[in-house]
mmCIF file of C-alpha atoms in Angstrom:
data_model
loop_
_atom_site.group_PDB
_atom_site.id
_atom_site.type_symbol
_atom_site.label_atom_id
_atom_site.label_comp_id
_atom_site.label_asym_id
_atom_site.label_seq_id
_atom_site.Cartn_x
_atom_site.Cartn_y
_atom_site.Cartn_z
ATOM 1 C CA MET H 73 10.031 -13.758 -33.632
ATOM 2 C CA ASN H 74 12.037 -12.981 -30.485
ATOM 3 C CA ALA H 75 15.812 -12.600 -30.885
ATOM 4 C CA ILE H 76 16.538 -15.247 -28.229
ATOM 5 C CA ILE H 77 14.291 -17.824 -29.881
ATOM 6 C CA GLU H 78 15.674 -16.963 -33.322
ATOM 7 C CA ASN H 79 19.249 -17.435 -32.095
ATOM 8 C CA LEU H 80 18.452 -20.866 -30.620
ATOM 9 C CA ARG H 81 16.720 -21.956 -33.804
ATOM 10 C CA THR H 82 19.655 -20.786 -35.943
ATOM 11 C CA CYS H 83 22.149 -22.729 -33.825
ATOM 12 C CA LEU H 84 20.140 -25.930 -34.213
ATOM 13 C CA GLU H 85 19.741 -25.441 -37.951
ATOM 14 C CA GLU H 86 23.528 -25.130 -38.254
ATOM 15 C CA ARG H 87 24.048 -28.160 -35.961
ATOM 16 C CA ASP H 88 25.914 -25.882 -33.544
ATOM 17 C CA ILE H 89 25.266 -27.631 -30.232
ATOM 18 C CA SER H 90 27.940 -25.580 -28.453
ATOM 19 C CA GLY H 91 26.292 -22.300 -29.446
ATOM 20 C CA PHE H 92 22.848 -23.638 -28.556
ATOM 21 C CA LEU H 93 23.885 -24.762 -25.054
ATOM 22 C CA GLU H 94 25.733 -21.499 -24.393
ATOM 23 C CA ALA H 95 22.726 -19.422 -25.477
ATOM 24 C CA TYR H 96 20.371 -21.631 -23.476
ATOM 25 C CA GLU H 97 22.453 -21.230 -20.312
ATOM 26 C CA GLY H 98 22.322 -17.453 -20.750
ATOM 27 C CA ILE H 99 18.527 -17.360 -20.641
ATOM 28 C CA VAL H 100 17.287 -15.903 -17.369
ATOM 29 C CA SER H 101 13.830 -16.235 -15.871
ATOM 30 C CA GLY H 102 11.439 -13.502 -16.966
ATOM 31 C CA ALA H 103 13.057 -13.006 -20.384
ATOM 32 C CA ASP H 104 10.952 -11.414 -23.102
ATOM 33 C CA PHE H 105 9.681 -14.431 -25.018
ATOM 34 C CA ARG H 106 6.800 -16.858 -24.925
ATOM 35 C CA THR H 107 7.394 -20.037 -22.965
ATOM 36 C CA GLY H 108 5.597 -22.061 -25.615
ATOM 37 C CA GLN H 109 8.155 -21.041 -28.244
ATOM 38 C CA LEU H 110 11.067 -22.169 -26.061
ATOM 39 C CA THR H 111 9.317 -25.452 -25.279
ATOM 40 C CA GLY H 112 8.771 -26.081 -28.975
ATOM 41 C CA ILE H 113 12.511 -25.739 -29.636
ATOM 42 C CA THR H 114 13.730 -27.829 -26.675
ATOM 43 C CA GLN H 115 11.143 -30.613 -27.085
ATOM 44 C CA ARG H 116 10.698 -30.805 -30.861
ATOM 45 C CA ILE H 117 13.774 -29.530 -32.703
ATOM 46 C CA PHE H 118 16.567 -30.120 -30.193
ATOM 47 C CA PRO H 119 15.913 -33.885 -29.626
ATOM 48 C CA THR H 120 16.143 -34.577 -33.361
ATOM 49 C CA VAL H 121 19.415 -32.686 -33.751
ATOM 50 C CA LEU H 122 20.878 -34.244 -30.602
ATOM 51 C CA ARG H 123 19.963 -37.732 -31.772
ATOM 52 C CA ASP H 124 21.818 -37.177 -35.052
ATOM 53 C CA MET H 125 24.859 -35.782 -33.243
ATOM 54 C CA LEU H 126 24.956 -38.751 -30.859
ATOM 55 C CA ALA H 127 24.651 -41.228 -33.700
ATOM 56 C CA SER H 128 27.513 -39.618 -35.623
ATOM 57 C CA ARG H 129 29.693 -39.175 -32.517
ATOM 58 C CA ALA H 130 30.043 -35.485 -33.417
ATOM 59 C CA LEU H 131 29.500 -34.081 -29.905
ATOM 60 C CA LEU H 132 32.467 -32.386 -28.273
ATOM 61 C CA ALA H 133 33.510 -33.464 -24.782
ATOM 62 C CA ALA H 134 32.722 -30.023 -23.350
ATOM 63 C CA ASP H 135 29.243 -30.155 -24.903
ATOM 64 C CA VAL H 136 28.562 -33.572 -23.364
ATOM 65 C CA VAL H 137 29.544 -32.337 -19.892
ATOM 66 C CA ARG H 138 27.548 -29.123 -20.270
ATOM 67 C CA LEU H 139 24.526 -31.061 -21.520
ATOM 68 C CA TRP H 140 24.810 -33.471 -18.580
ATOM 69 C CA ARG H 141 24.848 -30.585 -16.098
ATOM 70 C CA LEU H 142 21.797 -28.907 -17.640
ATOM 71 C CA VAL H 143 19.788 -32.132 -17.537
ATOM 72 C CA ARG H 144 21.091 -33.056 -14.084
ATOM 73 C CA CYS H 145 20.045 -29.762 -12.475
ATOM 74 C CA GLY H 146 16.658 -29.798 -14.208
ATOM 75 C CA ARG H 147 17.126 -26.736 -16.403
ATOM 76 C CA LEU H 148 16.820 -28.760 -19.612
ATOM 77 C CA LEU H 149 14.171 -31.455 -19.870
ATOM 78 C CA VAL H 150 15.063 -34.535 -21.919
ATOM 79 C CA VAL H 151 12.253 -37.093 -22.077
ATOM 80 C CA ASP H 152 13.601 -39.478 -24.717
ATOM 81 C CA ASN H 153 15.171 -42.535 -23.143
ATOM 82 C CA ASP H 154 17.601 -43.147 -26.022
ATOM 83 C CA LEU H 155 19.020 -39.634 -25.646
ATOM 84 C CA LEU H 156 19.673 -40.182 -21.949
ATOM 85 C CA VAL H 157 21.381 -43.485 -22.713
ATOM 86 C CA GLY H 158 23.496 -41.828 -25.412
ATOM 87 C CA ILE H 159 24.637 -39.061 -23.071
ATOM 88 C CA ASN H 160 25.569 -41.628 -20.401
ATOM 89 C CA ALA H 161 27.588 -43.604 -22.945
ATOM 90 C CA LEU H 162 29.803 -40.604 -23.768
ATOM 91 C CA LEU H 163 29.924 -39.102 -20.295
ATOM 92 C CA ASP H 164 32.908 -40.955 -18.773
ATOM 93 C CA VAL H 165 35.309 -40.246 -21.635
ATOM 94 C CA ALA H 166 34.153 -36.630 -21.947
ATOM 95 C CA TRP H 167 34.438 -36.076 -18.188
ATOM 96 C CA ARG H 168 38.062 -37.304 -18.069
ATOM 97 C CA GLU H 169 38.926 -35.080 -21.021
ATOM 98 C CA VAL H 170 37.377 -31.963 -19.479
ATOM 99 C CA GLU H 171 38.015 -32.440 -15.748
ATOM 100 C CA GLY H 172 41.212 -34.490 -15.946
ATOM 101 C CA PRO H 173 42.061 -38.191 -15.792
ATOM 102 C CA ASP H 174 42.139 -38.261 -11.986
ATOM 103 C CA ALA H 175 38.742 -36.583 -11.490
ATOM 104 C CA PRO H 176 36.060 -38.837 -9.968
ATOM 105 C CA LEU H 177 33.441 -39.916 -12.449
ATOM 106 C CA PRO H 178 30.032 -38.226 -12.192
ATOM 107 C CA THR H 179 26.712 -39.904 -11.554
ATOM 108 C CA LYS H 180 24.975 -41.053 -14.692
ATOM 109 C CA LEU H 181 21.616 -39.644 -15.707
ATOM 110 C CA VAL H 182 18.694 -41.751 -14.536
ATOM 111 C CA THR H 183 16.709 -43.245 -17.381
ATOM 112 C CA TYR H 184 13.008 -43.835 -17.084
ATOM 113 C CA ARG H 185 13.449 -47.590 -17.292
ATOM 114 C CA GLU H 186 15.889 -47.496 -14.358
ATOM 115 C CA ALA H 187 13.508 -45.291 -12.375
ATOM 116 C CA ALA H 188 10.669 -47.765 -12.883
ATOM 117 C CA GLU H 189 12.814 -50.753 -11.891
ATOM 118 C CA SER H 190 14.045 -48.983 -8.735
ATOM 119 C CA ILE H 191 10.555 -49.207 -7.216
ATOM 120 C CA PRO H 192 10.328 -52.733 -5.713
ATOM 121 C CA GLY H 193 7.167 -54.747 -6.170
ATOM 122 C CA ARG H 194 5.708 -52.390 -8.748
ATOM 123 C CA ARG H 195 4.875 -54.001 -12.061
ATOM 124 C CA SER H 196 2.248 -52.439 -14.259
ATOM 125 C CA ALA H 197 0.694 -54.123 -17.239
ATOM 126 C CA ARG H 198 1.826 -52.736 -20.578
ATOM 127 C CA PRO H 199 -1.095 -51.332 -22.555
ATOM 128 C CA ALA H 200 -1.159 -52.257 -26.199
ATOM 129 C CA ALA H 201 -1.344 -48.603 -27.254
ATOM 130 C CA ALA H 202 1.759 -47.743 -25.206
ATOM 131 C CA ALA H 203 4.060 -50.162 -27.028
ATOM 132 C CA THR H 204 6.300 -49.135 -29.900
ATOM 133 C CA SER H 205 7.092 -51.158 -32.985
ATOM 134 C CA ASP H 206 10.237 -52.480 -31.278
ATOM 135 C CA GLY H 207 8.289 -53.641 -28.261
ATOM 136 C CA ASP H 208 9.718 -51.020 -25.876
ATOM 137 C CA VAL H 209 7.453 -49.124 -23.525
ATOM 138 C CA VAL H 210 7.014 -45.465 -24.334
ATOM 139 C CA PRO H 211 8.642 -43.568 -21.445
ATOM 140 C CA MET H 212 6.222 -41.331 -19.553
ATOM 141 C CA ARG H 213 6.628 -39.048 -16.599
ATOM 142 C CA ARG H 214 3.938 -38.083 -14.123
ATOM 143 C CA ILE H 215 4.227 -34.650 -12.553
ATOM 144 C CA VAL H 216 2.309 -33.896 -9.356
ATOM 145 C CA MET H 217 1.745 -30.299 -8.272
ATOM 146 C CA ALA H 218 0.799 -29.852 -4.618
ATOM 147 C CA SER H 219 -0.370 -26.646 -2.930
ATOM 148 C CA ALA H 220 -0.649 -26.014 0.801
ATOM 149 C CA PHE H 221 -3.497 -23.937 2.263
ATOM 150 C CA THR H 222 -4.523 -22.858 5.723
ATOM 151 C CA LEU H 223 -8.020 -22.049 6.930
ATOM 152 C CA GLY H 224 -8.717 -18.416 7.681
ATOM 153 C CA PRO H 225 -11.720 -16.062 7.833
ATOM 154 C CA VAL H 226 -12.430 -14.364 4.508
ATOM 155 C CA HIS H 227 -15.120 -11.695 4.157
ATOM 156 C CA LEU H 228 -16.098 -11.477 0.501
ATOM 157 C CA SER H 229 -18.485 -8.585 1.149
ATOM 158 C CA ASP H 230 -15.471 -6.279 1.541
ATOM 159 C CA LEU H 231 -14.433 -7.037 -2.046
ATOM 160 C CA MET H 232 -17.745 -6.184 -3.719
ATOM 161 C CA THR H 233 -18.286 -2.573 -2.667
ATOM 162 C CA PHE H 234 -16.491 0.740 -2.284
ATOM 163 C CA ARG H 235 -17.473 0.940 1.359
ATOM 164 C CA LYS H 236 -14.876 0.066 3.957
ATOM 165 C CA CYS H 237 -15.364 -1.787 7.202
ATOM 166 C CA VAL H 238 -14.723 0.192 10.372
ATOM 167 C CA CYS H 239 -12.413 -2.581 11.594
ATOM 168 C CA ALA H 240 -9.032 -2.438 9.906
ATOM 169 C CA SER H 241 -8.632 -6.234 9.741
ATOM 170 C CA SER H 242 -10.461 -9.472 10.411
ATOM 171 C CA GLN H 243 -8.404 -9.825 13.585
ATOM 172 C CA GLU H 244 -9.830 -6.560 14.939
ATOM 173 C CA ARG H 245 -13.343 -7.656 13.972
ATOM 174 C CA GLU H 246 -13.001 -10.949 15.834
ATOM 175 C CA PHE H 247 -11.531 -9.203 18.873
ATOM 176 C CA LEU H 248 -14.356 -6.650 18.915
ATOM 177 C CA GLN H 249 -16.908 -9.464 19.048
ATOM 178 C CA ALA H 250 -15.049 -11.083 21.941
ATOM 179 C CA VAL H 251 -14.951 -7.813 23.924
ATOM 180 C CA ARG H 252 -18.671 -7.235 23.408
ATOM 181 C CA GLN H 253 -19.417 -10.746 24.641
ATOM 182 C CA PHE H 254 -17.157 -10.378 27.676
ATOM 183 C CA PHE H 255 -18.593 -6.949 28.610
ATOM 184 C CA PRO H 256 -22.292 -7.246 27.690
ATOM 185 C CA SER H 257 -23.308 -4.252 29.840
ATOM 186 C CA LEU H 258 -20.782 -1.925 28.197
ATOM 187 C CA ARG H 259 -20.289 -0.652 24.674
ATOM 188 C CA ALA H 260 -17.223 -1.287 22.537
ATOM 189 C CA TYR H 261 -16.212 0.857 19.552
ATOM 190 C CA PRO H 262 -13.361 0.148 17.093
ATOM 191 C CA ASN H 263 -10.614 2.534 15.950
ATOM 192 C CA VAL H 264 -11.569 5.608 17.959
ATOM 193 C CA PRO H 265 -9.234 8.662 17.746
ATOM 194 C CA LEU H 266 -7.762 9.721 21.074
ATOM 195 C CA ARG H 267 -9.099 13.258 20.713
ATOM 196 C CA ASN H 268 -12.663 11.896 20.623
ATOM 197 C CA PHE H 269 -12.540 10.758 24.266
ATOM 198 C CA MET H 270 -9.539 12.657 25.692
ATOM 199 C CA ASP H 271 -9.234 16.375 26.339
ATOM 200 C CA VAL H 272 -5.778 16.325 24.814
ATOM 201 C CA ASP H 273 -5.468 20.109 24.604
ATOM 202 C CA SER H 274 -5.700 20.391 28.397
ATOM 203 C CA PHE H 275 -2.798 18.179 29.419
ATOM 204 C CA VAL H 276 -0.703 17.789 26.300
ATOM 205 C CA LEU H 277 0.999 21.130 27.010
ATOM 206 C CA ARG H 278 2.912 19.376 29.773
ATOM 207 C CA LEU H 279 4.358 16.911 27.260
ATOM 208 C CA SER H 280 6.856 17.184 24.463
ATOM 209 C CA GLU H 281 6.189 18.251 20.898
ATOM 210 C CA ARG H 282 6.398 14.602 19.854
ATOM 211 C CA HIS H 283 3.473 13.752 22.155
ATOM 212 C CA ARG H 284 1.551 16.682 20.715
ATOM 213 C CA ARG H 285 2.048 15.546 17.117
ATOM 214 C CA TYR H 286 1.309 11.922 17.939
ATOM 215 C CA SER H 287 -1.982 12.736 19.667
ATOM 216 C CA ARG H 288 -3.392 14.361 16.519
ATOM 217 C CA ALA H 289 -3.515 11.108 14.522
ATOM 218 C CA ALA H 290 -3.373 8.395 17.190
ATOM 219 C CA GLN H 291 -6.301 6.077 17.793
ATOM 220 C CA VAL H 292 -7.095 3.064 19.950
ATOM 221 C CA ASP H 293 -8.132 -0.284 18.477
ATOM 222 C CA VAL H 294 -11.119 -0.826 20.795
ATOM 223 C CA LEU H 295 -12.635 1.689 23.233
ATOM 224 C CA LEU H 296 -14.862 0.409 26.028
ATOM 225 C CA CYS H 297 -17.571 2.853 27.179
ATOM 226 C CA THR H 298 -20.584 2.966 29.467
ATOM 227 C CA GLU H 299 -24.149 3.418 28.283
ATOM 228 C CA ASP H 300 -23.633 7.172 28.596
ATOM 229 C CA GLU H 301 -20.554 6.962 26.314
ATOM 230 C CA ASP H 302 -18.060 7.623 29.107
ATOM 231 C CA PRO H 303 -14.712 5.911 28.370
ATOM 232 C CA VAL H 304 -13.823 3.027 30.668
ATOM 233 C CA ALA H 305 -10.758 1.409 29.097
ATOM 234 C CA GLY H 306 -8.890 0.948 25.843
ATOM 235 C CA PHE H 307 -7.638 -2.222 24.163
ATOM 236 C CA GLU H 308 -4.724 -2.556 21.762
ATOM 237 C CA LEU H 309 -4.036 -5.594 19.568
ATOM 238 C CA ASP H 310 -0.328 -6.389 19.523
ATOM 239 C CA SER H 311 1.597 -8.498 17.014
ATOM 240 C CA VAL H 312 5.184 -9.144 15.994
ATOM 241 C CA LEU H 313 5.115 -5.778 14.206
ATOM 242 C CA HIS H 314 5.021 -4.074 17.604
ATOM 243 C CA ASP H 315 8.439 -5.546 18.463
ATOM 244 C CA ASP H 316 10.092 -3.020 16.161
ATOM 245 C CA ASP H 317 11.872 -0.196 17.972
ATOM 246 C CA GLU H 318 9.986 2.579 16.155
ATOM 247 C CA VAL H 319 6.582 0.988 16.780
ATOM 248 C CA ARG H 320 7.515 0.317 20.391
ATOM 249 C CA GLU H 321 8.328 4.005 20.840
ATOM 250 C CA ARG H 322 4.892 4.995 19.508
ATOM 251 C CA ASP H 323 3.270 2.490 21.860
ATOM 252 C CA GLN H 324 5.070 4.141 24.757
ATOM 253 C CA LEU H 325 3.689 7.540 23.727
ATOM 254 C CA LYS H 326 0.178 6.103 23.675
ATOM 255 C CA ASP H 327 0.669 4.544 27.116
ATOM 256 C CA GLU H 328 1.721 7.916 28.545
ATOM 257 C CA LEU H 329 -1.307 9.679 27.041
ATOM 258 C CA PHE H 330 -3.687 7.088 28.512
ATOM 259 C CA SER H 331 -1.950 7.373 31.866
ATOM 260 C CA LEU H 332 -2.454 11.162 31.920
ATOM 261 C CA ALA H 333 -6.123 10.717 31.040
ATOM 262 C CA ALA H 334 -6.508 8.119 33.840
ATOM 263 C CA ILE H 335 -7.887 5.543 31.381
ATOM 264 C CA PRO H 336 -6.545 1.970 31.568
ATOM 265 C CA LEU H 337 -4.968 0.616 28.378
ATOM 266 C CA LEU H 338 -4.620 -3.137 27.948
ATOM 267 C CA ARG H 339 -2.666 -4.911 25.216
ATOM 268 C CA ILE H 340 -3.681 -8.314 23.858
ATOM 269 C CA ARG H 341 -1.506 -10.481 21.605
ATOM 270 C CA ALA H 342 -2.685 -13.680 19.920
ATOM 271 C CA ASP H 343 -0.329 -16.522 19.052
ATOM 272 C CA ASP H 344 -1.682 -16.982 15.511
ATOM 273 C CA THR H 345 -2.767 -13.580 14.217
ATOM 274 C CA ALA H 346 -3.799 -14.936 10.796
ATOM 275 C CA ASN H 347 -6.278 -17.593 11.971
ATOM 276 C CA VAL H 348 -7.395 -16.241 15.350
ATOM 277 C CA ARG H 349 -11.146 -16.128 15.993
ATOM 278 C CA ALA H 350 -13.467 -14.499 18.504
ATOM 279 C CA GLU H 351 -13.516 -17.653 20.645
ATOM 280 C CA ASP H 352 -9.729 -17.523 20.981
ATOM 281 C CA PHE H 353 -9.794 -13.875 22.051
ATOM 282 C CA TYR H 354 -12.584 -14.647 24.516
ATOM 283 C CA ASP H 355 -10.416 -17.347 26.113
ATOM 284 C CA LEU H 356 -7.604 -14.796 26.483
ATOM 285 C CA LEU H 357 -9.979 -12.371 28.190
ATOM 286 C CA VAL H 358 -11.264 -15.089 30.519
ATOM 287 C CA ALA H 359 -7.694 -16.016 31.448
ATOM 288 C CA ASP H 360 -7.146 -12.394 32.555
ATOM 289 C CA SER H 361 -10.619 -11.973 34.046
ATOM 290 C CA GLU H 362 -9.288 -10.980 37.479
ATOM 291 C CA THR H 363 -7.780 -7.815 36.026
ATOM 292 C CA LEU H 364 -10.608 -7.120 33.598
ATOM 293 C CA ASP H 365 -13.318 -7.400 36.248
ATOM 294 C CA ARG H 366 -11.897 -4.304 37.921
ATOM 295 C CA LEU H 367 -12.824 -2.344 34.800
ATOM 296 C CA ARG H 368 -16.517 -3.025 35.244
ATOM 297 C CA PRO H 369 -18.095 0.060 36.854
ATOM 298 C CA ARG H 370 -19.759 -0.804 40.168
ATOM 299 C CA ARG H 371 -22.365 1.919 39.648
ATOM 300 C CA LEU H 372 -23.344 3.359 36.295
ATOM 301 C CA ARG H 373 -23.342 7.122 36.632
ATOM 302 C CA PRO H 374 -26.275 8.468 34.611
ATOM 303 C CA ARG H 375 -25.515 11.495 32.499
ATOM 304 C CA ARG H 376 -28.397 13.932 33.041
ATOM 305 C CA THR H 377 -29.025 17.071 31.009
ATOM 306 C CA HIS H 378 -30.656 20.198 32.470
ATOM 307 C CA ASP H 379 -32.253 23.234 30.869
ATOM 308 C CA MET H 380 -30.481 26.472 31.674
ATOM 309 C CA LEU H 381 -32.446 29.497 32.911
ATOM 310 C CA VAL H 382 -31.985 32.639 30.843
ATOM 311 C CA PRO H 383 -32.643 36.015 32.589
ATOM 312 C CA ALA H 384 -35.873 37.670 31.394
ATOM 313 C CA GLU H 385 -34.369 41.157 30.989
ATOM 314 C CA VAL H 386 -31.840 39.778 28.510
ATOM 315 C CA GLN H 387 -34.669 38.527 26.341
ATOM 316 C CA VAL H 388 -36.450 41.912 26.606
ATOM 317 C CA ARG H 389 -33.376 43.838 25.573
ATOM 318 C CA ARG H 390 -32.799 41.548 22.657
ATOM 319 C CA SER H 391 -36.371 41.816 21.485
ATOM 320 C CA ALA H 392 -36.286 45.622 21.894
ATOM 321 C CA ALA H 393 -33.110 45.837 19.890
ATOM 322 C CA LYS H 394 -34.693 43.869 17.134
ATOM 323 C CA ALA H 395 -37.744 46.145 17.157
ATOM 324 C CA HIS H 396 -35.647 49.312 16.739
ATOM 325 C CA CYS H 397 -33.779 47.791 13.854
#
């Protein structure tokens, strides 16, 4: 048995209420013992011992005040109505002895009978099975546990495989759908590294070493391209995390790289990042349609490929060299 539980049990066996209350107050949440063992002591053994101590008037004044505080703050649950009445009967005298004769008297513990009578117009019939031999109603307490939930998109397919979605979050997935609907003639790709559509090595030499290091791992949330995979614009999803000074500095580096590459970069921030959907992002794009319409290419430049002509004498020399070998 756990040492804490054994100590509490020993105190009750020796009728040491002071030691029991002191040990009980010292218990912290997360202690190494089973909750069922502690409940068995406080709800089975302790009420019997306390009832005997109240009947014999053997409780010390300090123990009465300490017991009242534990029950009052909810740390110790006492469900027997006669125990609550007994504590209230000794409370005034014990309080004056501990706190002084001029101290204001504390509020008495609420008994279950008083709690039922405090609700006006509520009278419930007494079931025959709920009556004791003395005719008193067995006190009962109803505990209601309420949980609050909010609706949000959940993709269970991501939890059942080792594969990972290209979009880093459901917010990016919803935004990607909105961009594809707003630009049906263009192509949108998520999480594209900057080096995949920027010739960083050509212009990064004009920047600092910090720009050079940042460009190696930086990526854009959504890249908008033509049918020939030419970049048109980039989109970044902002949130409250981007208000941090360090993140804001990285965003500035990305803005400078896009400016050197002559590619527009637009930042979109939703009000509710947890529950935002594609329809909400689409409304944001429509609200800024005057700016976004300038991104649409007026003429799609086709990317043509041509076969290169190789001089005939080069082929002859190569074939002759192979023959001599």
